[in-house]
Coordinates of C-alpha atoms and ligand atoms in Angstrom, one line a residue:
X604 CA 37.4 68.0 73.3
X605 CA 38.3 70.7 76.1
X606 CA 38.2 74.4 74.9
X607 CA 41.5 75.4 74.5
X608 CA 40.7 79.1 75.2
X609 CA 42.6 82.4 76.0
X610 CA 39.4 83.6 76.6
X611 CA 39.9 85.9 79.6
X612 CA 37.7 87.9 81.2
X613 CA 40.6 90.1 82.8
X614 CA 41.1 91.3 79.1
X615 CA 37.7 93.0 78.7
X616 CA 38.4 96.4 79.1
X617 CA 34.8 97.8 77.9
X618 CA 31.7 95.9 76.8
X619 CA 29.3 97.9 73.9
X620 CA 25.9 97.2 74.1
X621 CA 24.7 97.7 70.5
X622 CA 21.1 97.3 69.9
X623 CA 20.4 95.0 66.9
X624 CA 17.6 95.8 65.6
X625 CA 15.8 93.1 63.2
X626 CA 15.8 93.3 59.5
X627 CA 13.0 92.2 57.5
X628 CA 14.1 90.2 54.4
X629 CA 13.7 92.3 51.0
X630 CA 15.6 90.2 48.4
X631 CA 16.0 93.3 45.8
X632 CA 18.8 93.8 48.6
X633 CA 21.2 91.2 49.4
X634 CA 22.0 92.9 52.8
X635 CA 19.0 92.1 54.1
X636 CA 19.4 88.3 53.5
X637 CA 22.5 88.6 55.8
X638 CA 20.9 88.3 59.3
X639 CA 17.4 87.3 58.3
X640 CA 15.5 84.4 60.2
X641 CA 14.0 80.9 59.4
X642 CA 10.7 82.9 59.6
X643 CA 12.0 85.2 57.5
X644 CA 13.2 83.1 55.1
X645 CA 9.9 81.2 55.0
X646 CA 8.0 84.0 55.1
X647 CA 9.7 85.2 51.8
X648 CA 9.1 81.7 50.0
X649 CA 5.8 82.2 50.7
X650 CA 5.2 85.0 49.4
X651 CA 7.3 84.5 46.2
X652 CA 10.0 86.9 46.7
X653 CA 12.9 84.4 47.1
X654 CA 13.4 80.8 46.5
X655 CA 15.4 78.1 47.8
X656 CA 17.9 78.6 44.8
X657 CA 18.3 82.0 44.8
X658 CA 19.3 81.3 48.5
X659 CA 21.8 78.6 47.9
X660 CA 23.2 81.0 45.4
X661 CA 23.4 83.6 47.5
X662 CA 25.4 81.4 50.5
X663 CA 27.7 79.9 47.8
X664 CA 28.9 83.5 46.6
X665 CA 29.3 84.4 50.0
X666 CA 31.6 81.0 50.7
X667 CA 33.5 82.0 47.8
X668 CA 34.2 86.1 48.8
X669 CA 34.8 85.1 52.4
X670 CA 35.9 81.8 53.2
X671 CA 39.4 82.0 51.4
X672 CA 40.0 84.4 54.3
X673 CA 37.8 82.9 57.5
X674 CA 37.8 79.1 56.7
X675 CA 35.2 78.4 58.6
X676 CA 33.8 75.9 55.4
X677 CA 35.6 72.7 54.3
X678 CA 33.8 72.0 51.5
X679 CA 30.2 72.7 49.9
X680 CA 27.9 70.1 48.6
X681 CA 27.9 70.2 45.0
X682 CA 24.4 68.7 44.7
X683 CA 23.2 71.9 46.9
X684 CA 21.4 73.6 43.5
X685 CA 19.9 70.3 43.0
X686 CA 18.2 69.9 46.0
X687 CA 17.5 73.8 46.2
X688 CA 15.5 73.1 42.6
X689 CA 13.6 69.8 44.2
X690 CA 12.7 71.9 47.4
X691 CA 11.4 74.8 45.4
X692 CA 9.4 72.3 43.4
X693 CA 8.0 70.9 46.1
X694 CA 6.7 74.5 47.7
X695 CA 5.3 75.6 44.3
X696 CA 3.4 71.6 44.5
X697 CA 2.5 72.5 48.1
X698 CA 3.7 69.2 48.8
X699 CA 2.8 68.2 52.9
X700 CA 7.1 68.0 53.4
X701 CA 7.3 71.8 52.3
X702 CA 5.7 73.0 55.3
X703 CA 8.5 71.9 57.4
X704 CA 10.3 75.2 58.8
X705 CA 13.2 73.8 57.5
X706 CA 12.2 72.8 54.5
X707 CA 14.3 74.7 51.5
X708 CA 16.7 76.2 54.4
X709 CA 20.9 75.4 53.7
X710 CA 22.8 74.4 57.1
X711 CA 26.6 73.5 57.4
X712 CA 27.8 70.5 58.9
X713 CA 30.7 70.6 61.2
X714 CA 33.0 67.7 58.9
X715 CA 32.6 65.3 61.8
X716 CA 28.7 64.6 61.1
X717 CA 28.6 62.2 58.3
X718 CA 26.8 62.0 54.9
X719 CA 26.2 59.2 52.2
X720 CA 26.6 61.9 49.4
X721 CA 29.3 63.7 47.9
X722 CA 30.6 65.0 50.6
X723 CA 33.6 64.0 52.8
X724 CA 33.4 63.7 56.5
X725 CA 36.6 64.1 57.8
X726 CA 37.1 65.8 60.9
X727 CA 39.5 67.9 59.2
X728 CA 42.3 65.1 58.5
X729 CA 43.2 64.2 55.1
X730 CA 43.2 60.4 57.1
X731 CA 40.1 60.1 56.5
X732 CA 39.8 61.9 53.1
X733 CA 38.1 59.8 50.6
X734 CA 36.5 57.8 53.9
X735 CA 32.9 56.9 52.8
X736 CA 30.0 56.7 55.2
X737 CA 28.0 53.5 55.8
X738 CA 24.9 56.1 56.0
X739 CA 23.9 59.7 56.7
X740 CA 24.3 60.5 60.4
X741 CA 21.3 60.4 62.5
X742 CA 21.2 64.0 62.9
X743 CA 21.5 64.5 59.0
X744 CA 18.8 61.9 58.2
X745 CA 16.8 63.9 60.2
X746 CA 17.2 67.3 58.8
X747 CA 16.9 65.6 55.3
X748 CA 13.7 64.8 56.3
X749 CA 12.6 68.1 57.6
X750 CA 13.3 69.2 54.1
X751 CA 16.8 71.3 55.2
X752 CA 19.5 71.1 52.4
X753 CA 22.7 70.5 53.2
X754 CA 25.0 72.7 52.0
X755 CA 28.2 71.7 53.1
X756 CA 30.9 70.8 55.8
X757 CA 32.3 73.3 58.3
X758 CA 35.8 73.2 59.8
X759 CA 36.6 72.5 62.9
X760 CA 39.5 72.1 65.1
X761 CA 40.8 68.8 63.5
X762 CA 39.5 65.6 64.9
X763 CA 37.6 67.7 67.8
X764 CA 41.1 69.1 69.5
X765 CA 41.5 65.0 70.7
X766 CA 44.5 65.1 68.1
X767 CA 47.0 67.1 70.2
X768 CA 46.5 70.3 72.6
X769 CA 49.0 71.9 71.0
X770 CA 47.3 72.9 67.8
X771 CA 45.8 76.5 67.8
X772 CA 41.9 76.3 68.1
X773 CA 40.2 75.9 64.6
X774 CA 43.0 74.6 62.8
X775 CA 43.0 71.5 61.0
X776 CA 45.0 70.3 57.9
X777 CA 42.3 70.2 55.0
X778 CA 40.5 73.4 56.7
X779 CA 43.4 75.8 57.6
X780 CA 43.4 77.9 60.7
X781 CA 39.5 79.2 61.0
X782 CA 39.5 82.9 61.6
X783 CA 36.8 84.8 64.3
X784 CA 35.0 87.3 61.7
X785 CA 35.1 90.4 64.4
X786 CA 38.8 89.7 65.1
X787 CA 40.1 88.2 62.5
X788 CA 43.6 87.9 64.8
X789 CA 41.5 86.5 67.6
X790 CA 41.1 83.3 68.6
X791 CA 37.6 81.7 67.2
X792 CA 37.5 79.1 70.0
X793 CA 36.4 75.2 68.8
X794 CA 36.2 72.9 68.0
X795 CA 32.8 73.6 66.5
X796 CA 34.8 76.7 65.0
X797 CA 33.2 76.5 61.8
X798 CA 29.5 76.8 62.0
X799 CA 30.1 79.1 64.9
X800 CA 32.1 81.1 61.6
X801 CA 30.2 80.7 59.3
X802 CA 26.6 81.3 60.8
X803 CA 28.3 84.4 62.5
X804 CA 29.1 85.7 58.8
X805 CA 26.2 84.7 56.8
X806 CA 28.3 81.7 54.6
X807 CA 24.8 80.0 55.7
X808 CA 21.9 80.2 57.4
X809 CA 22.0 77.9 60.3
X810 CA 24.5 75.0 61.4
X811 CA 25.6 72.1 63.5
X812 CA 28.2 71.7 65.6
X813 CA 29.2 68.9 68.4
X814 CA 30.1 69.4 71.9
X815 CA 32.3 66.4 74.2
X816 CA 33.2 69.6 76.6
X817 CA 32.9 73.1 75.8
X818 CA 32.9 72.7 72.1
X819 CA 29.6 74.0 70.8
X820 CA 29.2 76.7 73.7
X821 CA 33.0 78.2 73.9
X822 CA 33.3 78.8 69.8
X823 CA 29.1 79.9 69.6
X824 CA 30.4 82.6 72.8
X825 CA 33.5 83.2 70.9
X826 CA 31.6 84.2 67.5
X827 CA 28.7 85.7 69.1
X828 CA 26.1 83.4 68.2
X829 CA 23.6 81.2 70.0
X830 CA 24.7 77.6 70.9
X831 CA 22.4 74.7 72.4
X832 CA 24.6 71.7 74.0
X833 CA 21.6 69.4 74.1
X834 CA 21.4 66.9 77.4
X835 CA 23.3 63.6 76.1
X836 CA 21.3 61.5 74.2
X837 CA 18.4 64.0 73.4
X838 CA 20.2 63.6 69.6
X839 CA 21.6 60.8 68.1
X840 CA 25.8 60.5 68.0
X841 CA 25.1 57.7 65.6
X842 CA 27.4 58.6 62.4
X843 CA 29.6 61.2 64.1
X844 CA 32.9 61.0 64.6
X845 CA 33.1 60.5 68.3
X846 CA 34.9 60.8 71.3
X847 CA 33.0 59.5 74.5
X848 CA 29.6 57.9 74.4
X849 CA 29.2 59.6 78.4
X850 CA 29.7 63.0 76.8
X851 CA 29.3 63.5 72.9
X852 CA 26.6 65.4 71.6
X853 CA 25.0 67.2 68.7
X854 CA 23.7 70.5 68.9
X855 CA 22.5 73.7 66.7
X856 CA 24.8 77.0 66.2
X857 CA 22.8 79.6 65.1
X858 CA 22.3 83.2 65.2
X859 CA 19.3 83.3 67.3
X860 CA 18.0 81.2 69.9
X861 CA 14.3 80.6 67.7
X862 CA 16.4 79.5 64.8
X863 CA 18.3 76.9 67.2
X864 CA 15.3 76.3 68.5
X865 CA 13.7 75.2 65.1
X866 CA 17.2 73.0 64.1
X867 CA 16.8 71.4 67.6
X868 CA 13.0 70.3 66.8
X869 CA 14.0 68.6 64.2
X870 CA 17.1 66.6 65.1
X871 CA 15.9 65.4 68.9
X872 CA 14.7 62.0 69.3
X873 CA 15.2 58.2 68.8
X874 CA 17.9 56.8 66.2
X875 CA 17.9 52.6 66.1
X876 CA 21.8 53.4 65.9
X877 CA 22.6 55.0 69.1
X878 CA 19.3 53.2 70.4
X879 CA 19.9 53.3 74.2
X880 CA 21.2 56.7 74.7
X881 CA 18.3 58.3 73.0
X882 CA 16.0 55.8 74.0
X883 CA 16.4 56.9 77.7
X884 CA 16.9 61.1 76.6
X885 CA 13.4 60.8 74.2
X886 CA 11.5 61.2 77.5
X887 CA 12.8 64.4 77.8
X888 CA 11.4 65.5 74.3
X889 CA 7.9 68.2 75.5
X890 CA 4.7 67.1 72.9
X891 CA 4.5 70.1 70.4
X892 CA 8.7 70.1 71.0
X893 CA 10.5 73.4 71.7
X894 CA 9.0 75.9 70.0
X895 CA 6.5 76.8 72.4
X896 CA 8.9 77.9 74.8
X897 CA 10.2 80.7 72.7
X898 CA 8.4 83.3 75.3
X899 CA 8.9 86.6 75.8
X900 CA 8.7 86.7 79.4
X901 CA 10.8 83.5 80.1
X902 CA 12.4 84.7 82.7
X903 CA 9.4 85.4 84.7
X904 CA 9.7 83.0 87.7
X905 CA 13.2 81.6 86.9
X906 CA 15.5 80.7 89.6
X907 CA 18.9 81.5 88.3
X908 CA 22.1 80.7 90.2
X909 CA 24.9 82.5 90.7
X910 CA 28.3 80.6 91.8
X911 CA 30.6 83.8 91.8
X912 CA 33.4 81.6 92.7
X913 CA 34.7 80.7 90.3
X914 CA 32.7 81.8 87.6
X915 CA 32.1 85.7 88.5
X916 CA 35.4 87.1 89.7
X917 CA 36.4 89.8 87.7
X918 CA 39.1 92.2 88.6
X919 CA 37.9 94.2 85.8
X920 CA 35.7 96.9 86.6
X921 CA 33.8 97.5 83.2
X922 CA 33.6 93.6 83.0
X923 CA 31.8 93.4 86.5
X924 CA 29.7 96.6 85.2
X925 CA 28.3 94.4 82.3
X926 CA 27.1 91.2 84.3
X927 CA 25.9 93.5 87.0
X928 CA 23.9 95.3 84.5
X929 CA 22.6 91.5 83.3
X930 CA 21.9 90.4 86.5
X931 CA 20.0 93.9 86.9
X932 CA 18.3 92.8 83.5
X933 CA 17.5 89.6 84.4
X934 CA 15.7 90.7 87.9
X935 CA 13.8 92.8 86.0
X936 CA 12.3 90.5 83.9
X937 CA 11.3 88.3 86.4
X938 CA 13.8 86.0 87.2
X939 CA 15.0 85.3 90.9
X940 CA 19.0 85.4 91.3
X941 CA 20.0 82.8 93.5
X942 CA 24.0 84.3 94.7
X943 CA 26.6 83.3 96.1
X944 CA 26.1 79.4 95.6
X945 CA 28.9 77.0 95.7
X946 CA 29.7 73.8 93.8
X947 CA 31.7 71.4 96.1
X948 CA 35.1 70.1 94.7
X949 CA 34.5 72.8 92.0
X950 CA 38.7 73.5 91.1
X951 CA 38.9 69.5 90.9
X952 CA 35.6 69.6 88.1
X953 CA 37.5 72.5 86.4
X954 CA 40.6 70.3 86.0
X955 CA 40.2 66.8 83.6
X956 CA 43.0 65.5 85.0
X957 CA 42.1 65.7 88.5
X958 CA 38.6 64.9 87.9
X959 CA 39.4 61.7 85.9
X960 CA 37.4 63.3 82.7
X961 CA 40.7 63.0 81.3
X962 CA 41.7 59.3 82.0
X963 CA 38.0 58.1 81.2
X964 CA 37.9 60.1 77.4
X965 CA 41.4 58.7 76.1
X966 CA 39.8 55.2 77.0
X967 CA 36.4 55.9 75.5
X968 CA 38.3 57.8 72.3
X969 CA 40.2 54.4 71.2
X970 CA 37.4 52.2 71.8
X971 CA 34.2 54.7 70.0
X972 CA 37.1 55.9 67.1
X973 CA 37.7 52.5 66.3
X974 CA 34.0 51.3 66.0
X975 CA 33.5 54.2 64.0
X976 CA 36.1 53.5 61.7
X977 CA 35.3 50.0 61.1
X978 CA 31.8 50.8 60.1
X979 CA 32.6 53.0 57.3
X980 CA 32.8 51.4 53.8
X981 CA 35.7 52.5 52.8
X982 CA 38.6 54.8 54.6
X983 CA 42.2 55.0 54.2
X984 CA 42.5 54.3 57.6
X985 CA 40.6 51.5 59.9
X986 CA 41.4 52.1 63.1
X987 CA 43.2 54.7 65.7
X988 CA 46.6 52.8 65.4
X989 CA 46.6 53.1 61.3
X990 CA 45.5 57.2 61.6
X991 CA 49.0 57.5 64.1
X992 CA 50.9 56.1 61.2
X993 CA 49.0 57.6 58.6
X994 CA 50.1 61.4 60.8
X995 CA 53.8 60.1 60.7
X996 CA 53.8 59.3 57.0
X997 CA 52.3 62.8 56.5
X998 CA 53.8 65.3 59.1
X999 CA 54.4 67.6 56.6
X1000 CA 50.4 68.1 55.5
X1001 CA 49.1 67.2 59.3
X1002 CA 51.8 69.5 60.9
X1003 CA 52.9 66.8 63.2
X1004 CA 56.3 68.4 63.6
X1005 CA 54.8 71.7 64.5
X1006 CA 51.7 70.4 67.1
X1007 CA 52.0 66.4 67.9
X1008 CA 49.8 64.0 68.0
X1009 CA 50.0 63.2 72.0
X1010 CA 46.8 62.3 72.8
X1011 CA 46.1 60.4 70.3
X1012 CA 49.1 58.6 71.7
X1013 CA 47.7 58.7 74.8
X1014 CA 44.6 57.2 73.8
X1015 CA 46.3 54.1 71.7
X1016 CA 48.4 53.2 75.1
X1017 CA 44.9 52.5 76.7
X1018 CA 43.5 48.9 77.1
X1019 CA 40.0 49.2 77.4
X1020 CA 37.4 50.7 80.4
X1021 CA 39.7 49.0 83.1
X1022 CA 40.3 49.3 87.3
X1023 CA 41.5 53.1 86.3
X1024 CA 38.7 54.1 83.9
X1025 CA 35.9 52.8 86.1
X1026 CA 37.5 54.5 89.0
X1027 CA 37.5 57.9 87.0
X1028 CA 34.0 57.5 86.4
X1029 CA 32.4 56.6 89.1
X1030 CA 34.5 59.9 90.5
X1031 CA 33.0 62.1 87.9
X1032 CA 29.8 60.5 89.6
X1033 CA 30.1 61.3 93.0
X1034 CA 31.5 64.7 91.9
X1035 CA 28.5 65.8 89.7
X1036 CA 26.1 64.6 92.4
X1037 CA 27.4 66.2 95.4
X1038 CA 28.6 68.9 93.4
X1039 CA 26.2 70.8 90.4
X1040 CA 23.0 68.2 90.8
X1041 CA 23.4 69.2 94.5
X1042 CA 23.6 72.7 93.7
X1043 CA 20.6 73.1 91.1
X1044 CA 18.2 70.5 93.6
X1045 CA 18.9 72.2 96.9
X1046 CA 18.4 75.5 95.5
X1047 CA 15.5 74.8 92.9
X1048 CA 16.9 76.4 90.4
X1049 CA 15.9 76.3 87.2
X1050 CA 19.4 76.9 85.4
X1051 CA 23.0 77.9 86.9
X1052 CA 24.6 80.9 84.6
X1053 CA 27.8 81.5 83.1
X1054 CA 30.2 83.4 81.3
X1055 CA 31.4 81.9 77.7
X1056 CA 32.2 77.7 78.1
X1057 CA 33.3 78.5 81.5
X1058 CA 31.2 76.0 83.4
X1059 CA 31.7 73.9 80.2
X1060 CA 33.3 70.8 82.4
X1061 CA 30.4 71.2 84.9
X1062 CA 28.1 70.5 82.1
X1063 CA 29.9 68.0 80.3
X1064 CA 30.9 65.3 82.8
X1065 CA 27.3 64.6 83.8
X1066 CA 26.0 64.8 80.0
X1067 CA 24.2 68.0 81.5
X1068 CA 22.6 70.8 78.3
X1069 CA 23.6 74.2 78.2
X1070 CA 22.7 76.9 75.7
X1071 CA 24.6 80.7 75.6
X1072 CA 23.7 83.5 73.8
X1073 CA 25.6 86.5 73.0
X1074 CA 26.3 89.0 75.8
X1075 CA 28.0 92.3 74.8
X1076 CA 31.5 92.8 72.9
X1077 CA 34.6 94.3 74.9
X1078 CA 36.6 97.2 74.2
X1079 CA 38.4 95.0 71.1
X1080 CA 35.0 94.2 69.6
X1081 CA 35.5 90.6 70.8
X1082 CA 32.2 88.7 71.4
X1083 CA 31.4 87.7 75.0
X1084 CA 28.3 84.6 76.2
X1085 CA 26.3 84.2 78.6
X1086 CA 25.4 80.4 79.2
X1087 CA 22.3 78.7 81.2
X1088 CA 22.4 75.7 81.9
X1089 CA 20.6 72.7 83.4
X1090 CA 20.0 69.1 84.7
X1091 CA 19.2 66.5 82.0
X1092 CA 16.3 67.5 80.3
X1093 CA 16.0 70.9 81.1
X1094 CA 15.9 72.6 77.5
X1095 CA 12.4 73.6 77.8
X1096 CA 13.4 75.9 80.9
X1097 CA 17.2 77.4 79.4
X1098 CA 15.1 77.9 76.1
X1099 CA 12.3 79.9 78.1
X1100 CA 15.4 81.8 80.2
X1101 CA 17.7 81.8 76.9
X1102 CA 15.0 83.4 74.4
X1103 CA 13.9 86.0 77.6
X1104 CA 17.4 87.0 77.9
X1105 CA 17.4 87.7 74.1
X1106 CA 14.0 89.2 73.9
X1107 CA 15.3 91.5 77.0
X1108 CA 19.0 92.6 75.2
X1109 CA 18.9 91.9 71.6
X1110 CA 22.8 92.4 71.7
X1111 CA 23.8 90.8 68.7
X1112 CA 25.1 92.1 66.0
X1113 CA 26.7 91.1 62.7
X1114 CA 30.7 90.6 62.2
X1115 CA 33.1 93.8 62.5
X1116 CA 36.0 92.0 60.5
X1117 CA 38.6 94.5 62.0
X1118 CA 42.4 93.1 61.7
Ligands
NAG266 C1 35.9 64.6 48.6 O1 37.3 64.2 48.5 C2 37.7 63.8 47.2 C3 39.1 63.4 47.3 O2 39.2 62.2 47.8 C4 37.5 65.0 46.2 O3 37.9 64.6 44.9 C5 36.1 65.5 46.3 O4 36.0 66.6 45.5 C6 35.7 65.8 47.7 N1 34.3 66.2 47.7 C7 33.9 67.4 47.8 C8 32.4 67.6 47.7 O5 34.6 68.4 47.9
NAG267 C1 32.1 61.0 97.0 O1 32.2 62.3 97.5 C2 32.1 62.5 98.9 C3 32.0 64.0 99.2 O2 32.7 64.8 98.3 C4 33.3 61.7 99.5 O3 33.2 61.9 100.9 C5 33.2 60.3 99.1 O4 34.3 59.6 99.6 C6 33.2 60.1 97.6 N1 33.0 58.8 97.2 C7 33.7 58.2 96.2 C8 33.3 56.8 95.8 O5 34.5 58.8 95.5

């Protein structure tokens, strides 16, 4: 759900821009497979210098030296040589399905997106531990198809932070506690903590994580990698483990925004099992998809807003330095800041309980949880009520001593959308249309920007996309975002402003792993 984050801004005490500069893959050198590309990778099948194989091997030695100490994998597919072997057969065929840029590339899972294989999809609770899947989740079906193998599940924070508040972000029985790879000590963010982890570290090349609010774009800022929050809809929730239908939604962590770019063409569009959301988000979907707005110059032209309160008011001087010298950046590529906007009511957006974001989810969350639950084949437990028992019989493995299980609580005591629910949404409504939809039409803009998941709730209550990209690391070597984002449907324009930003920077660089 919600970001728990001690993500401050007042902490940054310096920000180092490192240039990163690109590596061209070499596989004589295993370094060089750290950090490489889609195109790279491709590029490198096609010329016969690696294979599928040798790059499943090379990910599953990788999860084995560092995911006893991050945890950002709960399990790896044991079929993943298998289907490295049938993809590398069917390059060397020339087969039509190996041209797909996916094809023969391994992407984690965050273990709340289902699969009819070996694999478990448990949100991180051994609840649902042996659970098995009526079918693959939308989003999988569709990578399967683009020829992407999957290599595993990553962790999370367990059962998307809906569980209890109280538990640390990126912890969750069956993963452990996830750890951020340039401060191991620091927080990783979540719940999507795992592919933000392990993309971040090279366990993989590429991953999936969800988003209800902030949980894609606070753990992708977190780990310094690029995180798309598509509009709602845009890609199927069908087979995920869910927590509201208004604000769920399943989007690539990567680290770069082409390589999102490339997992987001190939997940977006209509699923006959979440019909009517992506029905109505498929109009969104550009003919020729995303990839052609992976330009250079896509910030020529852009209006970008600035709302400096709340989202830009740093007491820290080097912190101010940095966005200042962004916003500099950004002018100078074209785009045209738009400052000192406001978003009416923006403290009550900021604040689920006041908003009624809160009151509308634990609703939704029983009512989606247990339709979920009674689809699967088989599962320990069938419903929200049996998964509170199942957490009281095991406290000790589920930690309920230590961090509760109140909003799942919370959640059971609800009867249904009622007077209350429907009240709390037709608030988050009004508040999203005379607030950010006001904002963005009155002042054309093309996307408002952020720092980390801060305008994470802005986003999230009216099923809006975001995407953030990294922005610099602080005096500590922690990771900081910058996030675009947009009405419905705008990823063609925060792709164009996202990849420009990128393009104009190049600030990322690979995990530090200091203590
Ligand atoms: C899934 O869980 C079962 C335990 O129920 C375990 O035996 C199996 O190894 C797990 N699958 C994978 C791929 O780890
Ligand atoms: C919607 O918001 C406006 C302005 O913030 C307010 O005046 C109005 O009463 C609100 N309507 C509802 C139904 O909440």
């Amino acid at each position: 759900m919600k970001a728990q984050s001690s993500f401050s801004l007042l902490s940054f005490l310096a920000l180092v821009l490192l240039q990163w500069s690109h590596s061209y893959i070499n596989i004589c050198n295993s370094l060089s497979i750290k950090e490489a590309t889609i195109q790279d990778f491709q590029t490198a099948f096609d010329q016969n210098q690696l294979t599928s194989r040798q790059l499943v091997e090379f990910y599953l030695n990788e999860i084995e030296k560092l995911n006893p100490r991050l945890k950002g994998v709960i399990e790896v597919n044991p079929d993943a040589l298998y289907l490295a072997d049938k993809a590398d057969r069917e390059k060397k065929a020339k087969l039509p399905c190996s041209l797909s840029r996916l094809h023969g590339i391994p992407i984690l899972l965050k273990d709340n997106i289902a699969t009819k294989d070996k694999l478990n999809t448990t949100a991180g609770s051994f609840a649902l531990l042996g659970s098995v899947a009526p079918r693959d989740a939308g989003v999988a079906m569709k990578l399967r198809k683009a020829g992407a193998i999957i290599l595993g599940k990553a962790s999370l924070s367990e059962w998307s932070m809906f569980r209890s508040s109280r538990a640390p972000n990126g912890w969750s029985a069956r993963g452990g506690k996830g750890k951020n790879p340039y401060v191991l000590s620091a927080d990783p963010c979540g719940s999507s903590s795992g592919p933000a982890i392990s993309v971040a570290s090279n366990m993989v090349a590429v991953s999936l994580g969800t988003e209800t609010d902030g949980s894609i774009l606070c753990p992708s800022a977190f780990n310094s990698v690029v995180g798309i929050k598509p509009t709602v809809g845009l890609t199927s929730r069908a087979g995920v483990i869910p927590i509201s239908p208004r604000q769920d939604t399943i989007g690539p962590i990567c680290r770069t925004v082409t390589d999102a770019v490339h997992v987001l063409d190939a997940i977006v569009g209509f699923d006959y099992n979440d019909a009517r959301a992506t029905r109505i988000a498929s109009r969104y979907i550009p003919q020729g998809g995303y990839t052609q707005f992976l330009k250079a110059n896509g910030l020529k032209g852009k209006r970008l807003g600035i709302v400096r309160d709340p989202f830009f008011m740093f007491s820290n001087k080097i912190v101010k330095q940095t966005f200042k010298r962004h916003f500099q950046t950004l002018r100078q590529n074209g785009a045209i800041l738009v400052d000192n906007l406001e978003i009416a009511n923006i403290n009550v957006i900021l604040d689920g309980t006041l908003s009624g974001e809160v009151t509308a989810m634990l609703a939704e969350f029983k009512i989606s949880l247990n339709a979920y639950l009674k689809e699967l084949v088989a599962s320990p437990v069938r419903s929200l009520a049996e998964a509170i028992a199942f957490n009281k019989k095991n406290s000790d493995v589920e930690m309920i001593e230590e961090y509760g299980q109140e909003m799942f609580l919370a959640s059971e005591a609800t009867n249904g959308i009622g007077g209350a629910e429907k009240k709390a949404m037709r608030r988050l409504t009004n508040l999203t249309r005379n607030g950010f939809e006001k904002v963005m039409i009155d002042s054309k803009l093309d996307a408002l920007v952020s720092v980390g998941a801060d305008m994470s709730s802005v986003l999230a209550i009216g099923g809006f996309p975001g995407i953030t990209v990294p922005a610099g690391y602080d005096s500590k070597g922690l990771p900081i975002g910058i996030c675009f984002g947009g009405l419905r449907g705008f990823e063609p324009k925060l792709i164009e402003i996202a990849y420009g930003f990128e393009h104009a920077t190049k600030i990322r660089k690979p995990p530090t792993f200091l203590p």
